[in-house]
XYZ file of C-alpha atoms in Angstrom:
648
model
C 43.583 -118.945 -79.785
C 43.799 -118.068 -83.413
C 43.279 -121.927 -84.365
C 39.911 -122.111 -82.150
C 37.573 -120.408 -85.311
C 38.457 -122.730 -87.706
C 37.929 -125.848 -85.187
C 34.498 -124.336 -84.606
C 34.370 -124.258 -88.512
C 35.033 -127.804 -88.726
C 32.502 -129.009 -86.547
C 29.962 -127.156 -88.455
C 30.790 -129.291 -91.533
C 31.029 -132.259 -89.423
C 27.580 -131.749 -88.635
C 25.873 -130.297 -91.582
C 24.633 -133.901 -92.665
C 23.235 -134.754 -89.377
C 21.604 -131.264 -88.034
C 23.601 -129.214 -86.461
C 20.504 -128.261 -84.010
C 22.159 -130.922 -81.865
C 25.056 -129.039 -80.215
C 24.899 -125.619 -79.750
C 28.150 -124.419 -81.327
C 29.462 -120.932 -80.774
C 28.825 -118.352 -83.722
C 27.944 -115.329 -84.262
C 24.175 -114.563 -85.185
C 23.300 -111.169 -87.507
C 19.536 -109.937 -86.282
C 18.175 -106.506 -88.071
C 15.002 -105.489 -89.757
C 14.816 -105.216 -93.413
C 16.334 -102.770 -95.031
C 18.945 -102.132 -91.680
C 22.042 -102.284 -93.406
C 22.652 -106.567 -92.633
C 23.578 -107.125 -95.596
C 26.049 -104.572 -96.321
C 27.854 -105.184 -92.992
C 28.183 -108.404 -93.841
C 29.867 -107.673 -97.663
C 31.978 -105.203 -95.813
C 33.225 -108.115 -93.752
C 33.683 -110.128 -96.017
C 35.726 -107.652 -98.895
C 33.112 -108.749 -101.682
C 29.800 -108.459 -103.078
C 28.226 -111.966 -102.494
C 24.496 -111.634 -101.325
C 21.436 -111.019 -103.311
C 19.397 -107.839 -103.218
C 15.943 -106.850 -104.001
C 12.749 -105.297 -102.303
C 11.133 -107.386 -99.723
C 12.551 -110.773 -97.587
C 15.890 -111.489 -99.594
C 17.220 -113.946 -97.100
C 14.734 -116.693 -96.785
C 16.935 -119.323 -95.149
C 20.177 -118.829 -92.626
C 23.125 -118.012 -94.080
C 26.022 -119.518 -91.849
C 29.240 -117.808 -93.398
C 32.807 -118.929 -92.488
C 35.283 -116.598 -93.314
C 38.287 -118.365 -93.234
C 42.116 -116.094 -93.895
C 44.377 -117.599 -96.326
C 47.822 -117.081 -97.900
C 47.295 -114.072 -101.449
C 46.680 -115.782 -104.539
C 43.702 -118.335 -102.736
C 41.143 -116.053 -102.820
C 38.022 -118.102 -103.388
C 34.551 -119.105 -102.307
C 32.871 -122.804 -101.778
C 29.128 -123.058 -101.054
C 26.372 -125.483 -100.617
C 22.830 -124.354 -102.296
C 20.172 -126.935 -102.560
C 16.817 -125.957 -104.577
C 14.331 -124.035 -102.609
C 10.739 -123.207 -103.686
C 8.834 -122.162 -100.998
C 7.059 -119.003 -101.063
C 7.908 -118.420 -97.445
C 11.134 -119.259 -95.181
C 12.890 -122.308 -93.770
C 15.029 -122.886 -90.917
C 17.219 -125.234 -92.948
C 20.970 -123.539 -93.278
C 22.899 -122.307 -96.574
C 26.473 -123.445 -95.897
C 28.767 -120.571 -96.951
C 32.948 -121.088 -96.853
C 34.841 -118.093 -98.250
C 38.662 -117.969 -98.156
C 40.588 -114.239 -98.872
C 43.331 -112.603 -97.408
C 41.694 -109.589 -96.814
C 39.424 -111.344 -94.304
C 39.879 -112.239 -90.682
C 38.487 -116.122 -89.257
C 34.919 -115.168 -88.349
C 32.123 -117.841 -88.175
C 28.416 -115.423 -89.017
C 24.599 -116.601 -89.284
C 23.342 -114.045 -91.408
C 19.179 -114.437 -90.611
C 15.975 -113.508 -92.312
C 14.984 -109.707 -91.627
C 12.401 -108.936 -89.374
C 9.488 -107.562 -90.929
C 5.870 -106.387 -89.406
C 3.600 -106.273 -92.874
C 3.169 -109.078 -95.464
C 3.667 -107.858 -99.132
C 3.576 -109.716 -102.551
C 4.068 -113.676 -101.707
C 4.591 -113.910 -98.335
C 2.442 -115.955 -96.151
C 0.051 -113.810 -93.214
C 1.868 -115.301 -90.258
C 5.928 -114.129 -91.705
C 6.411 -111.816 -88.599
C 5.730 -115.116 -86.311
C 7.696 -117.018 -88.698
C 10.700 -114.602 -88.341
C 10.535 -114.051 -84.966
C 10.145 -117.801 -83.928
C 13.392 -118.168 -86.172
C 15.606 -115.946 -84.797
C 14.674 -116.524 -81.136
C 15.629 -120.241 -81.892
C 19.246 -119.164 -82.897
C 19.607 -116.315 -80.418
C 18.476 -118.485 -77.724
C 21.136 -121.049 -77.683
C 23.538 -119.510 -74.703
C 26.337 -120.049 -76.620
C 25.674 -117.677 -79.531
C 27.160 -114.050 -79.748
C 23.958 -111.662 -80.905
C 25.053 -109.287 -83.445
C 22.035 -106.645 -83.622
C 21.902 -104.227 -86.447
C 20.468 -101.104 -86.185
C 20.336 -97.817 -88.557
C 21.462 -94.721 -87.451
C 18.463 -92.719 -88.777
C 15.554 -94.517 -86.762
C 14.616 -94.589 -82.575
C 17.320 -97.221 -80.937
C 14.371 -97.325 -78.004
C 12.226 -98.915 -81.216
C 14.268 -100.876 -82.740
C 13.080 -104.631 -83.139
C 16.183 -106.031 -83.711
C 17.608 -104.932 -79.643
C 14.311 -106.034 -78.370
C 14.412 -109.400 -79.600
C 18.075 -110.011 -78.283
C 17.392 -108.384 -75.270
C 14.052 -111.558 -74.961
C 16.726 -114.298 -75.398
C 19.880 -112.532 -73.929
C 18.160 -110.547 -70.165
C 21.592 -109.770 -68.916
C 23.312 -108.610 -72.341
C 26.418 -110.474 -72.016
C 25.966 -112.039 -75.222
C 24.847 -108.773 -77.364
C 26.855 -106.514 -79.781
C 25.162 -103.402 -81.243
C 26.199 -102.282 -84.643
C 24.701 -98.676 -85.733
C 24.647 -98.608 -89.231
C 23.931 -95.439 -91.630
C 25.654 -92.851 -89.692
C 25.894 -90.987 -93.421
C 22.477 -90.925 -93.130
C 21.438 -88.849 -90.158
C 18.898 -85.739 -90.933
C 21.365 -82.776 -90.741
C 22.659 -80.826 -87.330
C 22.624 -84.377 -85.906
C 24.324 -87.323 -84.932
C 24.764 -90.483 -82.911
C 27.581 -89.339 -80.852
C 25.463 -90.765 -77.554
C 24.211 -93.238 -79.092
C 27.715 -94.761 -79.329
C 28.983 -94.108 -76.487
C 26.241 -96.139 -74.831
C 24.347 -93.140 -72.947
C 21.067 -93.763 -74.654
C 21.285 -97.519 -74.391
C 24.074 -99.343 -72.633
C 25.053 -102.440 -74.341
C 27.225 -104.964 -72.030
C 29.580 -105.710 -75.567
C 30.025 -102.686 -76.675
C 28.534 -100.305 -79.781
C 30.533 -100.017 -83.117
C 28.874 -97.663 -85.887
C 29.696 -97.970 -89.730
C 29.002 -96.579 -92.679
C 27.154 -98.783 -95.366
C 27.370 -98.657 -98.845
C 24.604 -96.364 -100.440
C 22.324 -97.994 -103.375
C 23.914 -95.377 -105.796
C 27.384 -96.560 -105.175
C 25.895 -100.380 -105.387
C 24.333 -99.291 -108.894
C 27.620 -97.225 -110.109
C 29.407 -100.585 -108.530
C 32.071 -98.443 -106.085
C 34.295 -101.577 -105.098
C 34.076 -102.021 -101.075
C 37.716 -101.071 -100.861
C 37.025 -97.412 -101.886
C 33.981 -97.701 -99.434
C 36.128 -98.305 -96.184
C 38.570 -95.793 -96.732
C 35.191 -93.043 -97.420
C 33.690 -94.684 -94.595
C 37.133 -93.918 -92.814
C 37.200 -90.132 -94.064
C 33.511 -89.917 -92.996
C 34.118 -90.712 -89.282
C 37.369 -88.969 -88.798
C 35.391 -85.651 -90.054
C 32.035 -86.836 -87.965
C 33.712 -88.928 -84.906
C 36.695 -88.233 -84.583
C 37.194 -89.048 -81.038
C 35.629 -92.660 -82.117
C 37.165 -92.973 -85.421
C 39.440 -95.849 -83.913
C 36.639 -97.664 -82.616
C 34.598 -97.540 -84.872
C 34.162 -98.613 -89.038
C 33.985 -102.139 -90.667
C 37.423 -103.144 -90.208
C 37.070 -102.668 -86.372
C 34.038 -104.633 -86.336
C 35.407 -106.938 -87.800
C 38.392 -107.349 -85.327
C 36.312 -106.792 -82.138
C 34.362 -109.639 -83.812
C 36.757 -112.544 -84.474
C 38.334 -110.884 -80.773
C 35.090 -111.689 -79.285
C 34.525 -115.100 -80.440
C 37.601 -116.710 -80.044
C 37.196 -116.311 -76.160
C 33.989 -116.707 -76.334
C 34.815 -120.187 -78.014
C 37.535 -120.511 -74.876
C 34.524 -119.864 -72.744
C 32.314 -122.300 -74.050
C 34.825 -125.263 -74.736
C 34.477 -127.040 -71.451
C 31.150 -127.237 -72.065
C 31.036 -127.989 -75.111
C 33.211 -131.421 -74.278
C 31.405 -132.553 -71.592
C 28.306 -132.002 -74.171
C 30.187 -133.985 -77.108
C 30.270 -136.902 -74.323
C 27.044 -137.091 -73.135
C 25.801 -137.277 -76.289
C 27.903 -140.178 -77.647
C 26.939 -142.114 -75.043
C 23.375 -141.586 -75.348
C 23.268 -142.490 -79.347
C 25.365 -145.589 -78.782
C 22.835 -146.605 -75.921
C 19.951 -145.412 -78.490
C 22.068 -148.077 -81.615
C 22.479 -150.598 -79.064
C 18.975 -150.258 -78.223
C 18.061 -150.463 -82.811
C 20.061 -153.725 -82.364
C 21.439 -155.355 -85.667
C 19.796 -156.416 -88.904
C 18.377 -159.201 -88.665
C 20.448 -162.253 -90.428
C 19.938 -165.398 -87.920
C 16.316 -165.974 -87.961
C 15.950 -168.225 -85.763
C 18.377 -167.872 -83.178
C 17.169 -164.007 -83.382
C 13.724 -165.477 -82.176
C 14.805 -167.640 -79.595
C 17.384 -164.514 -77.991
C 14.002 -162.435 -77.530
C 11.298 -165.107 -76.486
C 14.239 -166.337 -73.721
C 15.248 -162.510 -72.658
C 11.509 -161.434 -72.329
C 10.404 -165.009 -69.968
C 13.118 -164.361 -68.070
C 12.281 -160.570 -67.501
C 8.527 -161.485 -67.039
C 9.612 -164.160 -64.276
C 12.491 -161.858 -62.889
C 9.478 -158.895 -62.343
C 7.737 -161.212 -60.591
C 10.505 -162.352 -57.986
C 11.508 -158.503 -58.280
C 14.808 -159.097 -59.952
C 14.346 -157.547 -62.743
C 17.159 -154.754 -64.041
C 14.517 -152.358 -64.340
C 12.996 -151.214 -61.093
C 10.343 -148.862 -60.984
C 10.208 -146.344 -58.313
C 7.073 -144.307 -58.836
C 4.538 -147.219 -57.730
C 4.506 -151.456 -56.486
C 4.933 -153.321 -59.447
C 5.239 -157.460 -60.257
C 5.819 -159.290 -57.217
C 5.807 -156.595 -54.604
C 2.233 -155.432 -55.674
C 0.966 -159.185 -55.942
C 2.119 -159.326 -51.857
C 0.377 -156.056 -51.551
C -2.685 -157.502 -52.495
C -2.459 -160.101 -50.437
C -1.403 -159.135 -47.457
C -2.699 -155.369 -47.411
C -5.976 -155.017 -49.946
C -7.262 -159.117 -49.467
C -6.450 -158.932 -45.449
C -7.772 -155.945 -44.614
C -11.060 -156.843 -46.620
C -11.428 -159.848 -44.765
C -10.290 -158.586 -41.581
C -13.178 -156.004 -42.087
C -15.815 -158.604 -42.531
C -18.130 -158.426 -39.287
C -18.692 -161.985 -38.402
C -22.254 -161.361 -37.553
C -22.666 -158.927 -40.320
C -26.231 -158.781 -41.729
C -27.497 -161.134 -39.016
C -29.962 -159.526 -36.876
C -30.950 -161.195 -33.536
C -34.922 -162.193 -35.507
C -32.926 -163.989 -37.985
C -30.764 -166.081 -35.114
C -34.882 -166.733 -33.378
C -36.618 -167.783 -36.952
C -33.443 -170.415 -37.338
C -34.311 -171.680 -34.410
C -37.554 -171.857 -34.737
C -37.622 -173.433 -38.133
C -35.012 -176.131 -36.949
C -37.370 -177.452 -33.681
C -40.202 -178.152 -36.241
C -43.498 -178.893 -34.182
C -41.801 -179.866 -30.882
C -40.165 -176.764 -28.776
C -36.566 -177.755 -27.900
C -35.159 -178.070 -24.434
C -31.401 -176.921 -26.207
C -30.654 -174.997 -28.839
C -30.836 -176.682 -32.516
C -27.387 -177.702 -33.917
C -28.551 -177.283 -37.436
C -29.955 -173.584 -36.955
C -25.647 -173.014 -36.058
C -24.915 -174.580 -39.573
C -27.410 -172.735 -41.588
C -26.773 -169.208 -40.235
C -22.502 -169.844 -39.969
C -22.508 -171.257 -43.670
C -24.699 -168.187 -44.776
C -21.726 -166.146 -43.139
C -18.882 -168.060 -44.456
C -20.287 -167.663 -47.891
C -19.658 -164.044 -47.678
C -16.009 -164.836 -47.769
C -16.192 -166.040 -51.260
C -16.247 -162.639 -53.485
C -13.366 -160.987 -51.802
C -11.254 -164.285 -52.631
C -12.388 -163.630 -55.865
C -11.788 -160.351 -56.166
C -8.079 -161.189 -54.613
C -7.805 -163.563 -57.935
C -8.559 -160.736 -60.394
C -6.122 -157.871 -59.043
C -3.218 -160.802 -59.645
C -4.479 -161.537 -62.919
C -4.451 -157.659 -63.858
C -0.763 -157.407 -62.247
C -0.181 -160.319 -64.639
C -1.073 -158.598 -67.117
C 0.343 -155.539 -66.279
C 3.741 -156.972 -65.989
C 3.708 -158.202 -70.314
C 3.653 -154.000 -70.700
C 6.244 -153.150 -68.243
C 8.732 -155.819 -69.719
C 7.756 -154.851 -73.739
C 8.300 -151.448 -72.889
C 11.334 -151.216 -70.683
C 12.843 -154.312 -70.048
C 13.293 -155.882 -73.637
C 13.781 -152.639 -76.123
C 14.517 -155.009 -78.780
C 10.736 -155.891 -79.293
C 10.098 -152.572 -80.367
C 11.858 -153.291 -83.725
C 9.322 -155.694 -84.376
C 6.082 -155.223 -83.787
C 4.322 -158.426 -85.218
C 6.185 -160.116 -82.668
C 5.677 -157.976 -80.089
C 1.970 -158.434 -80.427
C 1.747 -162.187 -80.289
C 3.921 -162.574 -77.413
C 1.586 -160.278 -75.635
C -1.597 -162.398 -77.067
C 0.232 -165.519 -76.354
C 0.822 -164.449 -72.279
C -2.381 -163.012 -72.214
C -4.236 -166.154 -73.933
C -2.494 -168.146 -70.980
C -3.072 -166.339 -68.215
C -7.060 -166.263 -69.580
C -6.683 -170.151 -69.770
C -5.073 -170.390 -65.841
C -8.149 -167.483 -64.316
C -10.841 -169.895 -64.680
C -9.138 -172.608 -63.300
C -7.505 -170.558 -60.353
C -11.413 -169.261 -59.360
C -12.719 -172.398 -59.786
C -9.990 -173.968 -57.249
C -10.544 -170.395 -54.618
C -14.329 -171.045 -55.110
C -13.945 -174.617 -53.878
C -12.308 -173.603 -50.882
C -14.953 -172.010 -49.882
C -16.958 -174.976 -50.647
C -15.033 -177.386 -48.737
C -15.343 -174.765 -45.593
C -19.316 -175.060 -46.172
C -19.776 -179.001 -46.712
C -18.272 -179.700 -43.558
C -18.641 -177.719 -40.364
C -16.180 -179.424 -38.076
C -17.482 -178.616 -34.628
C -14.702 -180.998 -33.164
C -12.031 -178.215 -34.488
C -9.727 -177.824 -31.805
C -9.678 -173.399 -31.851
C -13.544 -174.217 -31.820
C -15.121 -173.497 -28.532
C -17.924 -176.216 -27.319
C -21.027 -174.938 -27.650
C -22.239 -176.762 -24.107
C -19.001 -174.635 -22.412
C -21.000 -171.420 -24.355
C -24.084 -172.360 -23.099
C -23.084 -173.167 -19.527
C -21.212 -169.719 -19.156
C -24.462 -167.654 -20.565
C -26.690 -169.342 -18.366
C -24.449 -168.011 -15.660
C -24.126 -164.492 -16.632
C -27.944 -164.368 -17.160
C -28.540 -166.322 -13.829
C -26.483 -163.795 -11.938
C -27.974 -161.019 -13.917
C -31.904 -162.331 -13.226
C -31.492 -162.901 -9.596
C -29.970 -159.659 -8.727
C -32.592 -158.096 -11.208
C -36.188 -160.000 -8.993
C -34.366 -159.064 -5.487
C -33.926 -155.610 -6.626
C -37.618 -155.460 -7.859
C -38.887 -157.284 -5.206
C -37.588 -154.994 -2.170
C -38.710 -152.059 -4.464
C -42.333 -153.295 -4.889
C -45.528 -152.310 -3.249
C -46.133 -156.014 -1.805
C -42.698 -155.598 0.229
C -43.452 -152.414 1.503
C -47.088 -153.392 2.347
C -45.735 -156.671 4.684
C -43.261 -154.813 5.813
C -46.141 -152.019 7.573
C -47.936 -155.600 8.588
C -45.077 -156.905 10.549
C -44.757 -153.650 12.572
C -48.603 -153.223 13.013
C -48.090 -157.248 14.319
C -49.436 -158.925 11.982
C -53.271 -158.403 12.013
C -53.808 -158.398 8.523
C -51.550 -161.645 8.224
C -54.542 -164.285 7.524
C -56.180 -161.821 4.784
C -52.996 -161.675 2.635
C -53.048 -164.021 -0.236
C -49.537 -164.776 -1.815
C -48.699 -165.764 -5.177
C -51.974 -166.191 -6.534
C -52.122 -163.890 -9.634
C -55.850 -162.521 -11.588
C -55.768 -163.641 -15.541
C -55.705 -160.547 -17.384
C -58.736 -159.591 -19.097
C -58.525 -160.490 -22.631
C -55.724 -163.347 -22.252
C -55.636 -166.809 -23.948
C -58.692 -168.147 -22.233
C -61.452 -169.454 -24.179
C -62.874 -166.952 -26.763
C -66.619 -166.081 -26.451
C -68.605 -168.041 -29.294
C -69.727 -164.729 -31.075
C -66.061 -163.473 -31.350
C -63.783 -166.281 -32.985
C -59.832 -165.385 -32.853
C -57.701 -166.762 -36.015
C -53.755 -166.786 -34.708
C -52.514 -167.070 -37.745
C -53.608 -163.730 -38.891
C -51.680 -162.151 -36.127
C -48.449 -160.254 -37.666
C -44.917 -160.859 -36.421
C -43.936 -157.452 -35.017
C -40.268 -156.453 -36.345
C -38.772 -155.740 -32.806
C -39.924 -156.818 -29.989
C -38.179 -157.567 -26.279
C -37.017 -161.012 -26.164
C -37.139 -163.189 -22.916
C -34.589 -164.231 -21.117
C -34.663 -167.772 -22.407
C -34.392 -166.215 -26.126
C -31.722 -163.984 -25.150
C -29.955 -166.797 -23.921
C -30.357 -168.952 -27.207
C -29.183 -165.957 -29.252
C -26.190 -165.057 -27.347
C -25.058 -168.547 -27.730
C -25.697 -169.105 -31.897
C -24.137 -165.486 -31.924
C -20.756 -166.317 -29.768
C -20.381 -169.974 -31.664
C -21.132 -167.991 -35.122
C -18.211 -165.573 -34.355
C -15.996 -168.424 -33.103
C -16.030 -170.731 -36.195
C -16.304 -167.378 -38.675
C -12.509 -166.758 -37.069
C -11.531 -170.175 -37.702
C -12.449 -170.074 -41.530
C -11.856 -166.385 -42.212
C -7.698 -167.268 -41.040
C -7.843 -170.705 -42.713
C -8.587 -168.737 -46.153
C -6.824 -166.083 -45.663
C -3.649 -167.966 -45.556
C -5.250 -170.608 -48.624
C -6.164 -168.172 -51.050
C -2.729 -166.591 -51.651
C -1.069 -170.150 -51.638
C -4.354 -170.923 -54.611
C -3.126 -168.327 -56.524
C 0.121 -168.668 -56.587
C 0.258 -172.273 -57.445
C -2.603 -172.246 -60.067
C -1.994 -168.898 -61.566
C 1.480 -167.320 -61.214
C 3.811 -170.450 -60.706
C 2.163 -171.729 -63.056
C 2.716 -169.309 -65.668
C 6.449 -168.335 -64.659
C 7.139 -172.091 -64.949
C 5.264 -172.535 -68.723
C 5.593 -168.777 -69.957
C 8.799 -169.764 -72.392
C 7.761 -173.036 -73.179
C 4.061 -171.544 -74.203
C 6.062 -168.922 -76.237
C 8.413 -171.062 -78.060
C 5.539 -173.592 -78.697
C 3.588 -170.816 -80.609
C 5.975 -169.205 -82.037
C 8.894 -170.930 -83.152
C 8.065 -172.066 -86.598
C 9.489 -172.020 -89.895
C 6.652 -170.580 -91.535
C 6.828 -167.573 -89.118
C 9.855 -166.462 -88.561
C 10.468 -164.160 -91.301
C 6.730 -162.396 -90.856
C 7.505 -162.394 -87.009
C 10.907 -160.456 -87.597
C 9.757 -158.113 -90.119
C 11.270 -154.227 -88.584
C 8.996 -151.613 -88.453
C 9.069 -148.814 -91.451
C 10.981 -146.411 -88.947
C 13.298 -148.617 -87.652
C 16.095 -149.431 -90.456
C 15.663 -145.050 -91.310
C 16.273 -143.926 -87.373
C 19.167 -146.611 -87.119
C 21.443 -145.548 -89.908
C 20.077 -141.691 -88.134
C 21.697 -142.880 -85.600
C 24.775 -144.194 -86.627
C 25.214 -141.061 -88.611
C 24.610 -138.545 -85.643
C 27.275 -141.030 -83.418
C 29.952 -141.020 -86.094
C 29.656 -137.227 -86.153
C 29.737 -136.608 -82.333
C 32.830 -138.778 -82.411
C 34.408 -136.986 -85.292
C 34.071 -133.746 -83.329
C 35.425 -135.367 -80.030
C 38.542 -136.192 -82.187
C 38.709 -132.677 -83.544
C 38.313 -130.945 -79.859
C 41.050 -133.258 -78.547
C 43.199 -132.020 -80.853
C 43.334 -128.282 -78.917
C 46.008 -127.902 -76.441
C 45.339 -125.851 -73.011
C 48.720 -124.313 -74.929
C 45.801 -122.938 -77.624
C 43.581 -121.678 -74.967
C 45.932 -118.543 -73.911
């Protein structure tokens, strides 16, 4: 288990270059307020005097220290430092390698302290800044919190325990150091305190003894500081002396993340593989530089007609699953939104009976007609065929939006490769987009004559048609029936029936005084008009409702049923036409011209090379890429090389 530090070590250099935000390696992180003794933990860890001091935020960046155990005589320290002149902090990582004897193989992230109060040049918002910081490095799961706490302040207060308590709830990731226990106002100590009866922490509570800023001026070497910080807790803790002081920290610390490494391992391999296989789909997706021109062209014009054309017949690799798309919404609209419109069209719809009358009317002339008019059927069934027309239209202009819709879905999913170059993304899309505008005009033009054709000809003789003498003959029936039951119910009801009835059982004296059938003109009728009071007809309004007669009733029931009977006819005939219309004119049309439209356009010399030009971020997010993938792979190849053996 001793070897799994140093592994962790390496894949922190493996991915220095490429951001080592990521993978979420396992390390320890260091989180205290200024002025809690970090930084002297942290030299006493380490054997040496290393970081900088002064008054205010010291550590402006993370400080990821590997302290790596050597053979004597190799005691040295490597470091990467790259200039920094911000006023305020950066999450950006100082690399820190040191290499002693005296040291044990410990991987730290030393962090900026937290602080409340801005003072000289730091920004307003440096407590956010801080905070958002740490939480970003405490929060990945597979970080050890080392919290740092003095002695000689409230643990219930201190910032440091409530920010690892935000990221870890259940404290299996958090370590408590209590520093300063030379510090403590006298007749007191932090005897509970360690023992975890003021505060439990799940990892356990170590107090040390820091280094005081006399013996930092009068530069005591840290060696003469552990064994006083030894002396100091075998007078003051005695019964914690073992566990407790620098050099047990530093034990329980390398103890703690080698198995916490062991822990994480699993995971961390099945994360290494995920990745790699989501970069190399991510380069695949980049493509090559460009270095055939022309066959380069050809490759994308061919692979987007074919995914246009395979949308339509739903073929297409990419299937969406959220919503109809290509083909399966075109037979949506017209078998769902175009037939239920039609099927909702009322065949007498907007006809009232006065309209059926005035048609008939108008088409006797002068003379009144024995039959009903042929040509008032035409005019009123052509007036209701023509209502057809806009939802055939309308049927038209949801396929050309699919269309249309379809050039996004395959730019954006199905052919990634267009994305490199975006000149030649956008004149394929005006290219499709200027054909399909070419093929509307003609496809409503050919829907609108169908609807023509169904109004210059009103075949009567259709054989689904019924005969208009077969709909007269079986009204005259139904109203014959209905009028002669009507007058013998009236008639054995009325007044004259009851009054012969009383004359046949008085026997028949008043027989030669009754008169029968001879009825009184009603005052005011259509006799002549006195001379002094002249009538003018034509004045007389129409009245908007009125009861019709049984002879008018008759004549409208029959326009009305032969209305409804051809409507049916040419309603069916184009709602089967219209589809067929649209997809010969419009979408065969372009599946069948779409590559030879594109390579028309755009295959030319004079092109190419503007056509093919990458975007700005392309060429920079490639070699990104390709750096990120060779990393991941390098640290597959160094996780390989640990044997279960290693693990135990």
């Amino acid at each position: 288990m001793e070897t799994l530090i140093p592994i962790i070590n390496r894949l922190q250099e493996v991915f220095l270059t490429v951001g080592a935000e990521v993978i979420q390696l396992p390390q320890i992180v260091v989180v205290g307020c200024q002025s809690s003794g970090k930084s002297s933990v942290l030299e006493s860890l380490v054997g040496r005097d290393f970081l900088p001091r002064g008054s205010g935020i010291v550590t402006r960046r993370p400080l990821v220290l590997q302290l790596i155990n050597v053979p004597p005589m190799k005691d040295f320290i490597i470091f990467n430092l790259r200039v920094f002149l911000s006023q305020g902090i950066s999450p950006e990582p100082i690399y820190l390698k040191i290499f002693s004897p005296k040291v044990l193989n410990l991987t730290l992230v030393d962090l900026p302290g937290i602080t409340k109060v801005p003072v000289g040049d730091q920004p307003e918002d440096i407590e956010t800044q801080v905070q958002e910081m740490i939480l970003s490095f405490i929060g990945n799961p597979n970080s050890l919190i080392l919290a740092v706490s003095p002695a000689n302040s409230d643990l219930a207060t201190s910032d440091a325990l409530k920010l690892a308590r935000e990221a870890d709830p259940d404290g299996r990731r958090t370590l408590l150091v209590v520093s300063k226990l030379d510090l403590m106002d006298a007749g007191t100590d932090a005897l509970e305190v360690l023992l975890g009866r003021v505060i439990p922490v799940r990892l356990g509570i170590i107090g040390v003894v820091n280094r005081s800023q006399h013996d930092i001026n009068t530069q005591k070497s840290l060696e003469d500081s552990l064994k006083d910080e030894h002396a100091f807790l075998q007078r003051h803790y005695p019964s914690l002396a073992s566990r407790a002081g620098s050099r047990y920290l530093a034990k329980t610390l390398s103890r703690l993340l080698m198995h916490h490494i062991r822990d994480c391992l699993p995971e961390l391999k099945t994360r290494l593989t995920v990745l790699s296989a989501q970069y190399q789909a991510q380069l695949n997706g980049y493509g090559q530089p460009v270095e055939d021109y022309s066959a380069t062209l050809l490759q994308i014009v061919t692979k987007f007609a074919s995914d246009y054309c395979n949308t339509i017949d739903g073929t297409a690799r990419y299937i969406q699953t959220s919503e109809l798309c290509g083909g399966a919404r075109m037979c949506y609209i017209f078998h769902e939104t175009f037939g239920r419109t039609l099927q909702s069209i009322d065949p007498l719809g907007g006809l009232t009976e006065l309209d059926i009358l005035t048609a008939i009317r108008n088409a006797t002339g002068p003379r009144p007609a024995l039959f009903v008019p042929e040509v008032s059927f035409e005019l009123l069934v052509k007036r209701q065929i023509k209502r057809l027309e806009e939802p055939s239209l309308r049927c038209v202009e949801l396929v050309h939006e699919e269309l249309q819709r379809i050039i996004q879905h395959c730019t954006s999913f199905s052919t990634q490769e267009l994305l490199r170059f975006p000149k030649l993304h956008d004149s394929i899309v005006e290219v499709v987009t200027g054909l399909l505008r070419k093929r509307l005009p003609i496809t409503n033009e050919m829907v609108h004559n169908l609807v023509a054709i169904e109004l210059a000809y009103i075949n009567t003789k259709h054989p689904d048609f019924t005969d208009a003498a077969q709909v007269s003959a079986s009204v005259n029936s139904q109203q014959v029936y209905t009028v002669c039951f009507s007058d013998t119910l009236d008639y054995y009801s009325s007044k004259r029936f009851k009054a012969s009835f009383t004359k046949v059982l008085d026997g028949g004296k008043h027989w030669k005084n009754e008169k029968v059938g001879v009825d009184k003109a009603p005052a005011g009728g259509f006799g002549s008009p006195s001379k002094a009071q002249a009538v003018n007809l034509l004045d007389t309004s129409v009245p908007a409702s009125r009861k019709l007669s049984a002879r008018e009733q008759r004549d409208c029931e029959v326009i009305q049923r032969l209305i409804k009977s051809y409507f049916l006819i040419v309603r069916k005939s184009i709602q089967d036409s219209v589809p067929k219309t649209v997809m010969h004119f419009l979408v065969n049309f372009v599946k069948e011209h779409l590559q030879s439209e594109l390579v028309g356009q755009l295959y030319k010399q004079s092109l190419l090379q503007e056509l093919l030009i990458e975007s700005q971020d392309t060429a920079q997010q490639r070699t990104e890429v390709a750096q990120m993938l060779e990393a991941l792979k390098k640290a597959n190849n160094i996780i390989s090389e640990i044997r279960e053996t290693h693990l135990w």
